[in-house]
Amino acid sequence: MSLVDLEDLRAAQRRIAGAAVRTPLLPCPWAEQPDGRRLWIKPESLQPTGAFKVRGAFNRLAALTEEERSRGVVAQSSGNHAQAVAYAARRLGIKAVVVMPDTSPAVKIENTRAFGAEVLVVPAEQRDTLPPRLVAEHGYVWVPPYDDPYIVAGQGTVGLEIAEDAPDDLDTVLVPVSGGGLISGTAAALKLACPGVRVIGVEPELAADAQESLRKGIRTAWPMADTYRTIADGLRTPSVGVLPFEHLTAYVDDIVTVSEQEIKDTVALLARRGRLVAEPSGAVAPAAYFHRADELGGRVFAAVLSGGNLDPALLAELLAA
């Protein structure tokens, strides 16, 4: 499978302009460490749908032919890709059906419906099996959450923006990993635009299939019962996609993990000190900066805060802990 290149990434950047926000790269002086380590945060929680997923979804839908648009689209997601597809479909006048597992946060289901999509809530084990049936029955175009070159290129616009905005001494970028679309595109953009920067993935200890896959050199799946233990509901995918894995092996320097308590603590820290709302999945990359310094090396970091769609009650609970 072909890796996305700079032309693909820049085409995606043009395609999503006006639909996705060009988020800032925020300096975090409150996060500077005694040893001189510094942090910048890329707050994708500021996107219209509250997460980075709008970049890839809009890029995929905007590239559909008129015939494909007339058929409508179907997607599956625990929440952020769901909202992104619904948002993009509404802007482009396309019918959207979204399959969501019953473990999805209520706020994500409600937001997806609010964007106009037809939402089908199913048991978690049916999330990935129902969309192919709907494609066969209704002729919908499937919009996968990560295993698609347009999705990868759209998510990679995060990396293009970091490359354009980063300080000259940036040496390490931290990116969350689930199915691998975000880190694939971001790593490709960074390695092609500023090859001296290291790209390190971050995932929960309880869903560390990507770390195992990268270090073994072969895609490795974890049982759903294992990955669904993590509070980071957006990072529960049992394995990275085929196309993302090719990008991981080509461009990603390493993947580290963070604990459940470290994720929770970072959600609270980002809210208190950074004035940033991060869902648990969105907090894993900053969590690595605060809790994995011995594994990371480096001195000047950018961390992708990938989303901020969390239940208000959970935020209140984590802030009170």
Coordinates of C-alpha atoms in Angstrom, one line a residue:
M1 CA 0.0 0.0 0.0
S2 CA 1.3 3.5 -0.9
L3 CA 2.2 5.9 1.9
V4 CA 0.7 9.3 1.8
D5 CA 3.1 12.0 0.5
L6 CA 3.4 15.8 0.8
E7 CA 1.1 16.3 -2.2
D8 CA -1.6 14.2 -0.6
L9 CA -1.2 16.1 2.7
R10 CA -1.3 19.5 1.1
A11 CA -4.3 18.5 -1.1
A12 CA -6.1 17.5 2.1
Q13 CA -5.2 20.8 3.7
R14 CA -6.8 22.7 0.9
R15 CA -9.8 20.5 0.9
I16 CA -10.7 20.9 4.6
A17 CA -10.0 24.7 4.7
G18 CA -13.0 26.4 6.2
A19 CA -14.5 23.1 7.5
A20 CA -11.8 22.2 10.1
V21 CA -10.2 24.8 12.4
R22 CA -6.5 25.5 12.0
T23 CA -5.8 25.0 15.7
P24 CA -3.0 26.9 17.4
L25 CA 0.2 25.4 18.9
L26 CA -0.1 26.7 22.5
P27 CA 3.0 27.4 24.6
C28 CA 2.6 25.9 28.1
P29 CA 4.9 27.8 30.5
W30 CA 3.1 26.2 33.4
A31 CA 4.4 22.8 32.3
E32 CA 8.1 23.8 32.1
Q33 CA 10.2 21.4 34.1
P34 CA 13.2 22.1 36.3
D35 CA 15.5 20.3 33.9
G36 CA 14.4 22.8 31.1
R37 CA 11.9 20.5 29.3
R38 CA 9.2 22.6 27.6
L39 CA 5.8 21.7 26.2
W40 CA 3.5 23.0 23.5
I41 CA 0.0 21.6 23.0
K42 CA -2.0 21.2 19.8
P43 CA -5.6 21.5 21.1
E44 CA -7.8 19.6 18.6
S45 CA -10.5 19.8 21.2
L46 CA -11.2 23.2 19.6
Q47 CA -12.5 21.6 16.4
P48 CA -16.2 22.1 15.5
T49 CA -16.9 18.5 16.6
G50 CA -14.5 18.6 19.5
A51 CA -11.8 16.3 18.1
F52 CA -9.3 15.9 15.2
K53 CA -11.4 13.4 13.4
V54 CA -13.2 16.1 11.4
R55 CA -10.0 16.5 9.3
G56 CA -10.0 13.0 7.9
A57 CA -13.8 12.6 7.7
F58 CA -14.2 15.9 5.7
N59 CA -11.3 15.1 3.5
R60 CA -12.8 11.6 2.7
L61 CA -16.3 12.9 2.0
A62 CA -15.2 16.0 0.1
A63 CA -13.3 13.7 -2.3
L64 CA -16.4 11.5 -3.1
T65 CA -17.8 11.6 -6.6
E66 CA -21.3 12.9 -7.2
E67 CA -22.5 9.4 -7.7
E68 CA -21.0 8.3 -4.4
R69 CA -22.5 11.2 -2.6
S70 CA -26.0 10.3 -3.8
R71 CA -25.7 6.9 -2.2
G72 CA -25.0 8.2 1.3
V73 CA -22.3 7.0 3.7
V74 CA -22.0 4.7 6.6
A75 CA -19.3 4.7 9.4
Q76 CA -18.7 3.0 12.7
S77 CA -17.2 4.7 15.7
S78 CA -17.3 5.0 19.5
G79 CA -17.9 8.7 19.1
N80 CA -15.4 11.2 17.6
H81 CA -15.3 9.7 14.1
A82 CA -19.1 9.4 14.3
Q83 CA -19.5 13.1 15.1
A84 CA -17.0 14.0 12.4
V85 CA -18.7 12.0 9.6
A86 CA -22.1 13.5 10.7
Y87 CA -20.8 17.0 10.6
A88 CA -19.0 16.6 7.3
A89 CA -22.1 14.9 5.7
R90 CA -24.4 17.7 6.9
R91 CA -22.1 20.4 5.4
L92 CA -21.8 18.5 2.1
G93 CA -25.5 17.5 1.9
I94 CA -24.9 13.7 2.2
K95 CA -27.0 11.2 4.0
A96 CA -25.0 9.6 6.9
V97 CA -25.6 6.4 8.9
V98 CA -23.4 5.9 11.9
V99 CA -23.0 2.6 13.9
M100 CA -22.0 3.2 17.5
P101 CA -21.3 0.6 20.3
D102 CA -23.5 0.8 23.3
T103 CA -20.4 1.5 25.4
S104 CA -20.0 5.0 23.7
P105 CA -20.3 8.0 26.0
A106 CA -23.9 9.4 25.9
V107 CA -22.6 12.8 25.0
K108 CA -20.9 11.5 21.9
I109 CA -24.1 9.7 20.8
E110 CA -26.2 12.8 21.4
N111 CA -23.8 15.0 19.5
T112 CA -23.7 12.7 16.5
R113 CA -27.5 12.7 16.3
A114 CA -27.5 16.5 16.7
F115 CA -25.3 16.8 13.6
G116 CA -28.1 15.0 11.6
A117 CA -26.8 11.5 11.2
E118 CA -28.9 8.4 11.7
V119 CA -27.3 6.6 14.7
L120 CA -27.6 2.9 15.2
V121 CA -26.5 1.9 18.7
V122 CA -25.4 -1.8 18.8
P123 CA -23.5 -4.2 21.1
A124 CA -19.7 -3.5 20.9
E125 CA -19.0 -6.8 19.0
Q126 CA -21.3 -5.6 16.2
R127 CA -19.7 -2.2 15.7
D128 CA -17.4 -3.5 12.9
T129 CA -19.7 -6.2 11.4
L130 CA -22.8 -4.2 10.8
P131 CA -21.4 -1.5 8.4
P132 CA -20.5 -4.0 5.7
R133 CA -24.0 -5.4 5.8
L134 CA -25.4 -2.0 5.4
V135 CA -23.2 -1.3 2.4
A136 CA -24.4 -4.5 0.8
E137 CA -28.1 -3.8 1.5
H138 CA -28.3 -0.1 0.8
G139 CA -25.3 0.7 -1.4
Y140 CA -23.8 3.2 1.1
V141 CA -20.1 4.3 0.8
W142 CA -18.2 3.1 3.8
V143 CA -16.1 5.8 5.5
P144 CA -13.6 3.9 7.7
P145 CA -12.2 5.5 10.8
Y146 CA -8.5 5.2 10.0
D147 CA -7.6 2.6 7.3
D148 CA -8.0 4.9 4.3
P149 CA -5.5 7.1 2.5
Y150 CA -7.9 10.1 2.5
I151 CA -8.5 9.7 6.2
V152 CA -4.7 9.4 6.9
A153 CA -3.9 12.5 4.8
G154 CA -6.7 14.5 6.4
Q155 CA -5.4 13.7 9.9
G156 CA -1.9 14.4 8.7
T157 CA -2.8 18.1 8.4
V158 CA -2.2 18.2 12.2
G159 CA 1.4 17.4 11.4
L160 CA 1.6 20.0 8.7
E161 CA 0.4 22.7 11.0
I162 CA 2.8 21.7 13.8
A163 CA 5.7 21.8 11.3
E164 CA 4.6 25.3 10.2
D165 CA 4.1 26.7 13.7
A166 CA 6.7 24.9 15.8
P167 CA 9.7 26.6 17.4
D168 CA 13.0 26.0 15.8
D169 CA 14.2 23.8 18.7
L170 CA 11.2 21.4 18.7
D171 CA 12.6 17.9 18.9
T172 CA 9.8 15.6 19.9
V173 CA 6.1 15.3 19.0
L174 CA 3.7 13.1 21.1
V175 CA 0.6 11.7 19.4
P176 CA -2.1 9.3 20.7
V177 CA -2.5 6.0 18.9
S178 CA -5.7 3.9 18.4
G179 CA -6.4 2.7 14.9
G180 CA -3.4 4.7 13.7
G181 CA -4.9 7.3 11.4
L182 CA -3.8 10.4 13.3
I183 CA -0.3 9.2 14.1
S184 CA 0.2 7.9 10.5
G185 CA -0.6 11.2 8.9
T186 CA 1.0 13.3 11.5
A187 CA 4.2 11.3 11.4
A188 CA 4.3 11.4 7.6
A189 CA 3.9 15.1 7.6
L190 CA 6.5 15.8 10.2
K191 CA 9.1 13.4 8.8
L192 CA 8.6 14.8 5.3
A193 CA 8.5 18.5 6.3
C194 CA 11.0 18.6 9.2
P195 CA 12.8 15.2 9.3
G196 CA 14.9 16.0 12.4
V197 CA 11.8 15.8 14.7
R198 CA 11.1 12.5 16.5
V199 CA 7.5 11.2 16.5
I200 CA 6.5 9.1 19.5
G201 CA 3.1 7.5 19.9
V202 CA 1.3 7.2 23.2
E203 CA -1.4 4.7 24.2
P204 CA -2.9 3.4 27.5
E205 CA -1.2 0.5 29.2
L206 CA -4.5 -1.4 28.9
A207 CA -4.7 -1.0 25.2
A208 CA -1.1 -1.2 24.1
D209 CA -1.5 -3.2 20.9
A210 CA 0.2 -0.6 18.7
Q211 CA 3.3 -0.6 20.9
E212 CA 3.5 -4.4 20.7
S213 CA 2.9 -4.3 17.0
L214 CA 5.6 -1.7 16.3
R215 CA 8.2 -3.4 18.5
K216 CA 7.5 -6.8 17.0
G217 CA 7.3 -5.5 13.5
I218 CA 4.0 -7.2 12.8
R219 CA 0.4 -6.1 13.4
T220 CA -0.8 -7.6 16.6
A221 CA -4.4 -7.6 17.8
W222 CA -5.5 -7.4 21.4
P223 CA -8.9 -8.9 22.6
M224 CA -11.7 -6.4 22.8
A225 CA -12.2 -7.5 26.4
D226 CA -8.7 -6.2 27.1
T227 CA -8.8 -2.9 25.2
Y228 CA -12.2 -2.0 26.6
R229 CA -10.8 -1.8 30.1
T230 CA -9.3 1.6 29.5
I231 CA -11.1 4.9 30.4
A232 CA -9.8 6.2 27.1
D233 CA -12.8 5.1 25.0
G234 CA -11.4 6.6 21.8
L235 CA -8.3 4.4 22.0
R236 CA -9.9 0.9 22.4
T237 CA -9.4 -0.3 18.9
P238 CA -8.0 -3.8 19.1
S239 CA -5.3 -3.3 16.4
V240 CA -3.9 -0.6 14.2
G241 CA -5.0 -0.6 10.6
V242 CA -3.1 -2.1 7.7
L243 CA -2.3 1.3 6.0
P244 CA -1.5 3.0 9.4
F245 CA 0.8 0.2 10.3
E246 CA 2.9 0.8 7.1
H247 CA 3.2 4.5 8.2
L248 CA 4.1 3.5 11.8
T249 CA 6.9 1.3 10.6
A250 CA 8.2 4.0 8.2
Y251 CA 7.9 7.1 10.3
V252 CA 7.2 6.5 14.0
D253 CA 10.3 6.4 16.3
D254 CA 8.6 4.6 19.3
I255 CA 5.4 4.1 21.2
V256 CA 5.1 4.5 25.0
T257 CA 2.2 3.8 27.4
V258 CA 0.6 5.6 30.3
S259 CA -1.5 4.2 33.2
E260 CA -5.1 4.8 33.9
Q261 CA -4.3 7.0 36.9
E262 CA -1.8 9.1 34.8
I263 CA -4.5 9.7 32.2
K264 CA -7.0 10.8 34.8
D265 CA -4.5 13.0 36.6
T266 CA -3.6 14.7 33.3
V267 CA -7.3 15.4 32.4
A268 CA -7.5 17.3 35.7
L269 CA -4.2 19.0 35.3
L270 CA -5.0 20.2 31.8
A271 CA -8.3 21.7 33.0
R272 CA -6.8 23.4 36.1
R273 CA -3.5 24.7 34.7
G274 CA -4.0 24.8 30.9
R275 CA -7.7 25.8 30.9
L276 CA -8.1 23.0 28.4
V277 CA -10.9 20.3 28.4
A278 CA -9.5 17.0 27.3
E279 CA -11.3 13.7 27.2
P280 CA -9.2 10.8 28.5
S281 CA -8.2 9.7 25.0
G282 CA -7.1 13.3 24.3
A283 CA -5.0 13.5 27.5
V284 CA -2.7 10.5 26.8
A285 CA -0.1 12.4 24.8
P286 CA 0.3 15.2 27.4
A287 CA 0.3 12.5 30.1
A288 CA 3.5 11.0 28.5
Y289 CA 5.2 14.4 28.8
F290 CA 4.4 14.6 32.5
H291 CA 4.9 10.9 33.5
R292 CA 7.3 9.3 31.0
A293 CA 10.3 11.7 30.9
D294 CA 12.7 8.8 31.6
E295 CA 11.5 7.0 28.4
L296 CA 11.2 10.0 26.1
G297 CA 14.4 11.9 26.2
G298 CA 14.1 15.2 24.4
R299 CA 13.7 18.7 25.7
V300 CA 11.1 20.6 23.6
F301 CA 7.9 18.7 23.1
A302 CA 4.6 19.2 21.2
A303 CA 1.7 17.0 22.3
V304 CA -1.5 16.5 20.4
L305 CA -4.6 16.9 22.6
S306 CA -6.8 14.9 20.3
G307 CA -10.2 15.7 21.6
G308 CA -12.3 17.1 24.4
N309 CA -15.6 15.2 24.2
L310 CA -16.2 13.9 27.7
D311 CA -19.2 13.6 29.9
P312 CA -19.4 16.6 32.2
A313 CA -20.0 14.3 35.2
L314 CA -16.7 12.5 34.5
L315 CA -14.8 15.8 34.3
A316 CA -16.3 16.9 37.6
E317 CA -15.3 13.6 39.1
L318 CA -11.7 13.8 37.9
L319 CA -11.4 17.4 39.0
A320 CA -12.7 16.5 42.5
A321 CA -10.3 13.5 42.9

